[in-house]
Short mmCIF file of C-alpha atoms and ligand atoms in Angstrom, two decimals:
data_model
loop_
_atom_site.label_atom_id
_atom_site.label_comp_id
_atom_site.label_asym_id
_atom_site.label_seq_id
_atom_site.Cartn_x
_atom_site.Cartn_y
_atom_site.Cartn_z
CA UNK A 1 -12.59 -12.38 47.80
CA UNK A 2 -15.26 -9.89 47.05
CA UNK A 3 -16.53 -10.61 43.58
CA UNK A 4 -17.63 -7.10 42.77
CA UNK A 5 -15.04 -5.27 40.72
CA UNK A 6 -14.03 -1.91 42.08
CA UNK A 7 -13.95 0.74 39.37
CA UNK A 8 -11.94 3.93 39.52
CA UNK A 9 -11.06 3.71 43.19
CA UNK A 10 -7.42 4.19 43.98
CA UNK A 11 -6.54 3.42 47.57
CA UNK A 12 -3.31 4.01 49.40
CA UNK A 13 -2.45 4.15 53.04
CA UNK A 14 -1.92 7.86 52.69
CA UNK A 15 -5.57 8.31 51.81
CA UNK A 16 -7.76 8.41 48.78
CA UNK A 17 -6.05 9.34 45.56
CA UNK A 18 -8.29 10.92 43.03
CA UNK A 19 -8.03 9.59 39.51
CA UNK A 20 -6.26 12.05 37.26
CA UNK A 21 -8.43 13.82 34.72
CA UNK A 22 -8.46 11.77 31.56
CA UNK A 23 -7.24 13.21 28.33
CA UNK A 24 -9.52 13.11 25.31
CA UNK A 25 -10.24 9.53 24.27
CA UNK A 26 -8.41 8.25 21.24
CA UNK A 27 -10.25 9.14 18.07
CA UNK A 28 -10.79 6.57 15.31
CA UNK A 29 -8.17 8.34 13.17
CA UNK A 30 -5.65 8.83 15.92
CA UNK A 31 -4.93 5.52 17.64
CA UNK A 32 -3.09 5.70 20.95
CA UNK A 33 -1.03 2.87 22.30
CA UNK A 34 0.92 2.01 25.44
CA UNK A 35 3.73 -0.55 25.46
CA UNK A 36 4.81 -1.23 29.05
CA UNK A 37 8.07 -3.21 29.28
CA UNK A 38 8.84 -4.56 32.74
CA UNK A 39 12.25 -5.93 33.61
CA UNK A 40 11.59 -8.02 36.71
CA UNK A 41 14.26 -7.06 39.24
CA UNK A 42 15.77 -4.66 36.64
CA UNK A 43 17.24 -2.20 39.13
CA UNK A 44 20.19 0.15 38.52
CA UNK A 45 22.68 -2.59 39.45
CA UNK A 46 21.24 -4.76 36.68
CA UNK A 47 21.01 -1.80 34.26
CA UNK A 48 24.73 -1.16 34.85
CA UNK A 49 25.65 -4.86 34.62
CA UNK A 50 23.75 -5.02 31.33
CA UNK A 51 25.43 -1.91 29.93
CA UNK A 52 28.93 -3.11 30.93
CA UNK A 53 28.36 -6.55 29.41
CA UNK A 54 26.23 -5.83 26.34
CA UNK A 55 27.42 -2.39 25.23
CA UNK A 56 30.80 -2.07 26.94
CA UNK A 57 31.67 0.15 29.88
CA UNK A 58 31.85 3.20 27.58
CA UNK A 59 28.83 2.19 25.50
CA UNK A 60 25.08 2.77 25.62
CA UNK A 61 22.13 0.46 25.90
CA UNK A 62 19.01 1.10 23.80
CA UNK A 63 17.24 2.28 26.98
CA UNK A 64 20.04 4.83 27.50
CA UNK A 65 18.95 6.53 24.27
CA UNK A 66 15.41 7.13 25.55
CA UNK A 67 14.82 10.83 26.37
CA UNK A 68 12.79 10.38 29.58
CA UNK A 69 14.25 8.90 32.74
CA UNK A 70 12.69 8.86 36.22
CA UNK A 71 13.08 7.29 39.65
CA UNK A 72 10.14 5.22 40.86
CA UNK A 73 9.45 4.67 44.56
CA UNK A 74 8.29 1.09 45.09
CA UNK A 75 5.56 0.84 47.74
CA UNK A 76 4.06 -2.02 49.70
CA UNK A 77 1.72 -2.20 52.68
CA UNK A 78 1.55 -4.89 55.35
CA UNK A 79 -1.48 -6.48 56.96
CA UNK A 80 -1.69 -3.66 59.50
CA UNK A 81 -1.37 -1.08 56.68
CA UNK A 82 2.08 0.00 57.88
CA UNK A 83 4.67 0.47 55.17
CA UNK A 84 6.77 -2.53 54.16
CA UNK A 85 10.07 -1.51 52.55
CA UNK A 86 10.81 -4.44 50.26
CA UNK A 87 8.26 -5.66 47.71
CA UNK A 88 7.51 -8.75 45.65
CA UNK A 89 6.43 -9.04 42.02
CA UNK A 90 2.78 -9.67 42.83
CA UNK A 91 2.06 -6.50 44.77
CA UNK A 92 4.20 -4.31 42.50
CA UNK A 93 2.67 -5.65 39.28
CA UNK A 94 -0.77 -5.17 40.83
CA UNK A 95 0.17 -1.56 41.58
CA UNK A 96 1.41 -0.99 38.01
CA UNK A 97 -1.73 -2.67 36.64
CA UNK A 98 -4.30 -0.96 38.87
CA UNK A 99 -2.81 2.13 40.54
CA UNK A 100 -3.46 0.64 43.99
CA UNK A 101 -0.78 -0.03 46.59
CA UNK A 102 -1.30 -3.48 48.10
CA UNK A 103 0.25 -6.34 50.08
CA UNK A 104 2.93 -8.79 48.98
CA UNK A 105 1.61 -11.91 47.28
CA UNK A 106 -1.61 -10.28 46.06
CA UNK A 107 -2.56 -10.63 42.39
CA UNK A 108 -5.04 -8.01 41.18
CA UNK A 109 -6.53 -7.66 44.66
CA UNK A 110 -6.41 -4.89 47.26
CA UNK A 111 -5.13 -5.16 50.82
CA UNK A 112 -8.77 -5.72 51.84
CA UNK A 113 -9.18 -8.48 49.21
CA UNK A 114 -11.28 -6.59 46.70
CA UNK A 115 -10.83 -7.40 43.00
CA UNK A 116 -9.23 -4.44 41.25
CA UNK A 117 -9.92 -3.71 37.58
CA UNK A 118 -6.64 -3.69 35.70
CA UNK A 119 -5.55 -1.26 33.01
CA UNK A 120 -5.68 -4.10 30.47
CA UNK A 121 -9.28 -4.89 31.41
CA UNK A 122 -10.29 -1.22 31.29
CA UNK A 123 -8.50 -0.75 27.95
CA UNK A 124 -10.40 -3.72 26.54
CA UNK A 125 -13.71 -2.29 27.75
CA UNK A 126 -12.84 1.01 26.02
CA UNK A 127 -12.20 -0.70 22.69
CA UNK A 128 -8.40 -1.01 22.77
CA UNK A 129 -6.73 -4.30 21.80
CA UNK A 130 -4.68 -5.80 24.63
CA UNK A 131 -1.74 -8.16 24.99
CA UNK A 132 0.42 -9.74 27.70
CA UNK A 133 3.81 -11.28 26.86
CA UNK A 134 6.26 -12.74 29.38
CA UNK A 135 9.28 -15.00 29.56
CA UNK A 136 7.77 -16.51 32.72
CA UNK A 137 4.72 -18.70 33.04
CA UNK A 138 1.80 -16.46 32.06
CA UNK A 139 0.30 -17.44 35.43
CA UNK A 140 3.30 -15.97 37.27
CA UNK A 141 2.79 -12.89 39.43
CA UNK A 142 3.64 -10.12 36.95
CA UNK A 143 1.55 -11.18 33.93
CA UNK A 144 -1.19 -12.60 36.17
CA UNK A 145 -1.66 -9.25 37.94
CA UNK A 146 -2.79 -7.63 34.65
CA UNK A 147 -5.52 -10.21 33.94
CA UNK A 148 -6.64 -12.08 37.07
CA UNK A 149 -7.59 -11.62 40.72
CA UNK A 150 -6.61 -13.96 43.56
CA UNK A 151 -5.57 -13.36 47.14
CA UNK A 152 -2.27 -15.27 46.83
CA UNK A 153 0.11 -15.60 43.86
CA UNK A 154 0.58 -19.35 44.29
CA UNK A 155 -3.04 -20.07 43.21
CA UNK A 156 -2.00 -20.65 39.60
CA UNK A 157 -4.14 -23.68 38.75
CA UNK A 158 -7.42 -25.38 39.76
CA UNK A 159 -5.68 -27.89 42.04
CA UNK A 160 -3.39 -25.73 44.18
CA UNK A 161 -6.08 -23.08 44.67
CA UNK A 162 -7.72 -25.43 47.17
CA UNK A 163 -4.46 -25.70 49.12
CA UNK A 164 -1.79 -28.36 49.37
CA UNK A 165 1.97 -28.24 49.15
CA UNK A 166 4.00 -25.59 47.35
CA UNK A 167 7.82 -25.76 47.26
CA UNK A 168 7.61 -28.60 49.83
CA UNK A 169 5.77 -26.35 52.29
CA UNK A 170 2.10 -26.54 53.31
CA UNK A 171 0.13 -23.90 51.35
CA UNK A 172 -3.37 -22.76 52.24
CA UNK A 173 -4.24 -21.72 48.67
CA UNK A 174 -7.08 -19.30 47.97
CA UNK A 175 -10.19 -21.43 48.72
CA UNK A 176 -12.44 -18.35 48.72
CA UNK A 177 -11.41 -17.71 45.08
CA UNK A 178 -12.15 -21.29 43.91
CA UNK A 179 -15.08 -21.76 41.55
CA UNK A 180 -16.55 -24.43 43.86
CA UNK A 181 -16.87 -21.67 46.45
CA UNK A 182 -18.34 -19.14 44.03
CA UNK A 183 -15.05 -17.42 43.24
CA UNK A 184 -13.51 -16.57 39.86
CA UNK A 185 -11.19 -19.60 39.87
CA UNK A 186 -7.44 -20.02 39.73
CA UNK A 187 -5.18 -17.74 37.69
CA UNK A 188 -5.11 -20.21 34.74
CA UNK A 189 -8.93 -20.48 34.78
CA UNK A 190 -9.26 -16.69 34.80
CA UNK A 191 -6.70 -16.27 32.01
CA UNK A 192 -8.59 -18.48 29.53
CA UNK A 193 -11.64 -16.24 30.08
CA UNK A 194 -9.81 -12.91 30.39
CA UNK A 195 -10.61 -10.14 27.89
CA UNK A 196 -6.99 -10.07 26.66
CA UNK A 197 -6.50 -10.57 22.90
CA UNK A 198 -2.98 -12.07 22.94
CA UNK A 199 -1.25 -13.87 25.84
CA UNK A 200 2.20 -15.37 25.14
CA UNK A 201 4.76 -17.01 27.43
CA UNK A 202 5.22 -20.25 29.38
CA UNK A 203 3.18 -22.11 31.98
CA UNK A 204 1.47 -24.94 30.07
CA UNK A 205 1.50 -27.18 33.16
CA UNK A 206 -0.95 -24.88 34.95
CA UNK A 207 -3.40 -25.19 32.04
CA UNK A 208 -3.23 -29.01 32.03
CA UNK A 209 -3.70 -29.44 35.80
CA UNK A 210 -7.21 -30.58 36.56
CA UNK A 211 -9.70 -29.43 39.13
CA UNK A 212 -9.79 -32.30 41.68
CA UNK A 213 -13.60 -32.10 41.88
CA UNK A 214 -14.67 -31.65 38.25
CA UNK A 215 -11.60 -33.24 36.63
CA UNK A 216 -11.49 -30.30 34.20
CA UNK A 217 -8.34 -28.44 33.19
CA UNK A 218 -8.22 -24.80 32.14
CA UNK A 219 -7.65 -25.96 28.55
CA UNK A 220 -10.85 -28.06 28.73
CA UNK A 221 -12.70 -25.06 30.13
CA UNK A 222 -11.49 -23.02 27.13
CA UNK A 223 -12.93 -25.44 24.56
CA UNK A 224 -16.25 -23.61 24.37
CA UNK A 225 -14.60 -20.17 24.26
CA UNK A 226 -13.40 -18.20 21.20
CA UNK A 227 -9.73 -18.68 22.07
CA UNK A 228 -6.92 -20.55 20.30
CA UNK A 229 -4.33 -22.16 22.58
CA UNK A 230 -1.07 -23.06 20.83
CA UNK A 231 2.07 -24.69 22.21
CA UNK A 232 4.21 -24.75 19.06
CA UNK A 233 5.80 -21.41 18.07
CA UNK A 234 5.36 -22.42 14.41
CA UNK A 235 1.59 -22.19 14.93
CA UNK A 236 1.72 -18.55 16.03
CA UNK A 237 1.26 -17.10 12.57
CA UNK A 238 -1.41 -19.65 11.61
CA UNK A 239 -3.70 -19.15 14.60
CA UNK A 240 -7.22 -17.92 13.78
CA UNK A 241 -7.01 -14.12 13.77
CA UNK A 242 -10.69 -13.87 14.73
CA UNK A 243 -10.08 -15.55 18.07
CA UNK A 244 -8.13 -14.61 21.15
CA UNK A 245 -4.69 -16.25 21.20
CA UNK A 246 -2.90 -17.92 24.10
CA UNK A 247 0.60 -19.27 23.33
CA UNK A 248 2.29 -21.47 25.95
CA UNK A 249 5.81 -22.52 24.93
CA UNK A 250 7.15 -24.23 28.07
CA UNK A 251 5.67 -26.25 30.91
CA UNK A 252 6.97 -23.61 33.34
CA UNK A 253 8.98 -20.44 32.73
CA UNK A 254 10.71 -20.04 29.36
CA UNK A 255 14.39 -21.12 29.56
CA UNK A 256 16.97 -18.33 29.75
CA UNK A 257 19.41 -17.63 26.94
CA UNK A 258 22.73 -17.57 28.82
CA UNK A 259 24.43 -19.46 31.64
CA UNK A 260 27.84 -19.30 33.35
CA UNK A 261 30.71 -21.55 32.22
CA UNK A 262 29.59 -25.18 32.65
CA UNK A 263 26.45 -23.95 34.40
CA UNK A 264 28.36 -22.20 37.18
CA UNK A 265 26.93 -19.17 38.96
CA UNK A 266 28.16 -17.22 41.97
CA UNK A 267 30.08 -19.26 44.55
CA UNK A 268 31.28 -18.69 48.09
CA UNK A 269 34.93 -17.69 48.60
CA UNK A 270 36.94 -20.53 50.16
CA UNK A 271 38.69 -19.59 53.40
CA UNK A 272 41.62 -21.38 55.05
CA UNK A 273 41.26 -23.19 58.38
CA UNK A 274 43.32 -20.48 60.10
CA UNK A 275 40.99 -17.79 58.79
CA UNK A 276 38.00 -19.71 60.09
CA UNK A 277 39.62 -19.53 63.54
CA UNK A 278 40.54 -15.83 63.34
CA UNK A 279 39.29 -13.39 60.65
CA UNK A 280 42.64 -11.53 60.67
CA UNK A 281 44.71 -14.64 59.80
CA UNK A 282 45.07 -17.20 57.03
CA UNK A 283 44.01 -16.74 53.44
CA UNK A 284 41.01 -16.75 51.13
CA UNK A 285 40.65 -18.22 47.64
CA UNK A 286 38.16 -16.47 45.37
CA UNK A 287 36.05 -18.53 42.90
CA UNK A 288 37.62 -19.04 39.48
CA UNK A 289 36.34 -16.55 36.86
CA UNK A 290 33.50 -17.61 34.56
CA UNK A 291 32.32 -16.62 31.10
CA UNK A 292 28.74 -16.38 29.87
CA UNK A 293 27.86 -19.06 27.33
CA UNK A 294 24.68 -20.21 25.55
CA UNK A 295 22.29 -22.16 27.79
CA UNK A 296 21.72 -25.54 26.08
CA UNK A 297 18.17 -25.65 27.51
CA UNK A 298 17.21 -22.49 25.58
CA UNK A 299 17.07 -24.46 22.29
CA UNK A 300 14.35 -23.16 19.96
CA UNK A 301 12.58 -21.11 22.61
CA UNK A 302 10.92 -18.14 20.88
CA UNK A 303 12.65 -14.91 21.90
CA UNK A 304 10.75 -12.15 23.69
CA UNK A 305 11.31 -9.81 20.72
CA UNK A 306 9.71 -12.33 18.35
CA UNK A 307 6.74 -12.79 20.70
CA UNK A 308 6.38 -9.01 20.95
CA UNK A 309 6.35 -8.69 17.14
CA UNK A 310 3.68 -11.40 16.87
CA UNK A 311 1.57 -9.65 19.52
CA UNK A 312 1.89 -6.24 17.85
CA UNK A 313 1.03 -7.72 14.42
CA UNK A 314 -2.18 -9.26 15.77
CA UNK A 315 -3.15 -6.30 17.91
CA UNK A 316 -2.89 -3.82 15.03
CA UNK A 317 -5.17 -5.79 12.68
CA UNK A 318 -8.46 -3.93 12.10
CA UNK A 319 -7.62 -1.60 14.95
CA UNK A 320 -8.32 2.15 14.74
CA UNK A 321 -8.40 2.67 18.51
CA UNK A 322 -5.00 1.59 19.78
CA UNK A 323 -3.57 -1.02 22.12
CA UNK A 324 -2.16 -1.79 25.55
CA UNK A 325 0.70 -4.31 25.57
CA UNK A 326 2.71 -5.41 28.61
CA UNK A 327 5.94 -7.32 27.95
CA UNK A 328 7.93 -8.76 30.85
CA UNK A 329 11.52 -9.95 30.85
CA UNK A 330 10.96 -12.12 33.89
CA UNK A 331 14.16 -13.93 34.65
CA UNK A 332 16.44 -11.00 35.39
CA UNK A 333 14.88 -11.53 38.81
CA UNK A 334 14.63 -15.31 38.77
CA UNK A 335 18.30 -15.75 37.84
CA UNK A 336 19.35 -13.22 40.49
CA UNK A 337 17.49 -15.30 43.10
CA UNK A 338 19.67 -18.28 42.16
CA UNK A 339 22.86 -16.18 41.83
CA UNK A 340 23.34 -16.64 38.10
CA UNK A 341 24.43 -13.29 36.62
CA UNK A 342 24.78 -14.71 33.09
CA UNK A 343 21.13 -15.79 33.18
CA UNK A 344 20.12 -12.26 34.18
CA UNK A 345 22.34 -10.72 31.48
CA UNK A 346 20.74 -12.85 28.75
CA UNK A 347 17.32 -11.64 29.90
CA UNK A 348 18.52 -8.01 29.87
CA UNK A 349 19.63 -8.59 26.26
CA UNK A 350 16.11 -9.82 25.49
CA UNK A 351 14.59 -6.75 27.15
CA UNK A 352 16.80 -4.53 24.99
CA UNK A 353 15.58 -6.33 21.86
CA UNK A 354 11.97 -5.78 22.94
CA UNK A 355 12.65 -2.05 23.40
CA UNK A 356 14.03 -1.95 19.83
CA UNK A 357 10.87 -3.66 18.51
CA UNK A 358 8.72 -1.14 20.40
CA UNK A 359 10.70 1.82 19.04
CA UNK A 360 10.35 0.48 15.48
CA UNK A 361 6.59 0.13 16.04
CA UNK A 362 6.42 3.72 17.30
CA UNK A 363 7.99 4.98 14.05
CA UNK A 364 4.82 4.00 12.19
CA UNK A 365 2.46 4.50 15.18
CA UNK A 366 3.64 7.85 16.53
CA UNK A 367 1.19 8.12 19.42
CA UNK A 368 2.75 5.17 21.21
CA UNK A 369 3.91 5.69 24.79
CA UNK A 370 6.76 3.29 25.56
CA UNK A 371 7.62 2.86 29.24
CA UNK A 372 10.42 0.60 30.45
CA UNK A 373 10.59 0.05 34.20
CA UNK A 374 11.14 -2.51 36.92
CA UNK A 375 8.94 -3.86 39.68
CA UNK A 376 11.51 -3.97 42.49
CA UNK A 377 15.24 -4.08 43.15
CA UNK A 378 17.19 -7.33 43.47
CA UNK A 379 20.18 -8.80 45.28
CA UNK A 380 22.96 -8.50 42.68
CA UNK A 381 25.67 -5.89 43.32
CA UNK A 382 28.77 -4.98 41.35
CA UNK A 383 31.64 -5.11 43.86
CA UNK A 384 35.34 -4.17 43.54
CA UNK A 385 37.81 -6.54 41.87
CA UNK A 386 40.08 -6.68 43.83
CA UNK A 387 38.73 -5.46 47.17
CA UNK A 388 39.25 -1.79 48.11
CA UNK A 389 41.22 -3.19 51.07
CA UNK A 390 43.42 -5.60 49.10
CA UNK A 391 46.64 -3.87 50.26
CA UNK A 392 45.82 -4.43 53.94
CA UNK A 393 47.42 -7.71 55.13
CA UNK A 394 44.09 -9.23 56.22
CA UNK A 395 41.94 -11.55 54.07
CA UNK A 396 38.93 -9.48 52.94
CA UNK A 397 36.12 -11.25 51.11
CA UNK A 398 32.38 -11.20 50.62
CA UNK A 399 30.34 -13.15 53.18
CA UNK A 400 27.96 -14.04 50.35
CA UNK A 401 28.36 -15.57 46.90
CA UNK A 402 30.58 -14.09 44.22
CA UNK A 403 30.74 -14.47 40.43
CA UNK A 404 33.84 -13.07 38.70
CA UNK A 405 32.68 -12.55 35.11
CA UNK A 406 35.14 -12.44 32.24
CA UNK A 407 33.71 -9.67 30.05
CA UNK A 408 33.81 -9.65 26.22
CA UNK A 409 36.90 -7.33 26.36
CA UNK A 410 38.69 -9.66 28.81
CA UNK A 411 38.21 -7.45 31.89
CA UNK A 412 36.64 -8.79 35.10
CA UNK A 413 33.27 -7.65 36.52
CA UNK A 414 32.54 -9.15 39.93
CA UNK A 415 28.94 -9.66 41.02
CA UNK A 416 28.01 -10.31 44.62
CA UNK A 417 24.87 -11.82 46.17
CA UNK A 418 24.69 -11.58 49.94
CA UNK A 419 21.16 -10.97 51.18
CA UNK A 420 20.94 -14.37 52.91
CA UNK A 421 22.41 -17.87 53.13
CA UNK A 422 19.30 -19.59 51.77
CA UNK A 423 18.92 -21.22 48.36
CA UNK A 424 17.16 -18.11 47.03
CA UNK A 425 18.33 -14.50 47.44
CA UNK A 426 16.00 -11.74 48.65
CA UNK A 427 14.65 -8.73 46.77
CA UNK A 428 15.96 -5.36 47.95
CA UNK A 429 14.26 -2.05 48.65
CA UNK A 430 15.81 0.67 46.45
CA UNK A 431 13.73 2.78 44.06
CA UNK A 432 13.74 1.53 40.48
CA UNK A 433 14.44 3.29 37.16
CA UNK A 434 11.92 4.21 34.50
CA UNK A 435 12.70 5.07 30.88
CA UNK A 436 10.25 6.42 28.28
CA UNK A 437 10.25 7.53 24.67
CA UNK A 438 9.59 11.10 23.51
CA UNK A 439 5.84 10.62 23.86
CA UNK A 440 6.41 10.47 27.63
CA UNK A 441 7.99 13.94 27.75
CA UNK A 442 5.85 16.22 29.87
CA UNK A 443 3.77 13.28 31.13
CA UNK A 444 6.26 11.63 33.46
CA UNK A 445 7.87 13.56 36.35
CA UNK A 446 11.47 12.88 37.42
CA UNK A 447 10.23 11.16 40.58
CA UNK A 448 7.00 9.26 41.00
CA UNK A 449 5.43 6.47 43.03
CA UNK A 450 4.78 3.16 41.34
CA UNK A 451 0.99 3.65 41.42
CA UNK A 452 1.49 6.87 39.44
CA UNK A 453 3.09 4.92 36.57
CA UNK A 454 -0.31 3.29 36.15
CA UNK A 455 -2.03 6.68 36.32
CA UNK A 456 0.18 8.11 33.54
CA UNK A 457 -0.63 5.16 31.23
CA UNK A 458 -4.37 5.23 32.02
CA UNK A 459 -4.52 8.98 31.49
CA UNK A 460 -2.67 8.72 28.16
CA UNK A 461 -5.22 6.17 26.93
CA UNK A 462 -8.10 8.28 28.26
CA UNK A 463 -9.21 5.53 30.64
ZN1 ZN B 501 11.75 -12.30 42.71
#
């Protein structure tokens, strides 16, 4: 990786994109703030699933009350700079954080492996307070892309950055980014040094993994720095307000709030032997319906709304300039990968609560731009119950996995996952929605590319 940070250069395969003219910087008496809320995998299928489940089919989500709505084209480039039509969270978060279109897997780095200054880093340099909150490990792709720079998203700690095994597969790591090779270090090492005032989420295990050469963990490296690292939510309000704050409340990602009945997710329809011999014959048995119930593993996990309130409280202390805060509801995506619609729905509920916290904040901080968007589309689809072809005397069923959800009003909503037959579903390539509060009116066009979401936020803050 090139160590030099590239300022104010926005690169896309369609050519150089000139930075938009900045508006007047925030004055001391007129603080400006941006709250960016990312629902990972929060595409229109998930928006609709969330509305049907949380508000009722005739109801409205909090995001539905926001006056600005746009479609965002997700963009990714491959190694040969040709377009790639389905993204991952690393390249899309990097695009939202930097305004640069890049390759899958990259965290805060360009397709040519240059470190890209993020909006959070630029906001800090301009005097804004900054925060990153996520229900994933804070070293995961989305939060990491706002505060660190590595060539591959798996380089989360000082051990794996030198290569090894990840998910039982050989992984080359990011040896050029390792401190022993003169690089900035793993994501965890960069986070403890990052100029971000508040960082809250999971991922403690990456901060307690030691560098195989020095034996030092990221937490040890932070001992000489003005940063408090807490692992108990009760300590959040007692942490030294004169220091940066990192809160890590799970070894990995934070547990999700909901699960399917007895832990069940989507399942494959069961076909008769005759049907296996000839698709026109025999019968099919659909999975039994499930309800969403509390996930016992969630326990006392601090909710995203609570973490957002803590972040906003700290970031507004002695602050006449304003703030940049990114909050991610991470497991809409993660639960869709593992075909658990109830897990995704619980995370959508958390996202809605965060939007309410942001709107309450904006009542007393009127120059606050609130943007809610997604990084990429996901696998879940709402499919007919029963099939459109149920009257035809042929068994018709999904070739994928199906969850038949009993809704709060007793109706059935059927969710399908069918992008592959592997243990983890694929992302999909549709454009994603964007919602914004009244401050976004006139700033956000009805259609924009993902890099332009960054440009709108940077321009609003005068960066
Ligand atoms: Zn994903």
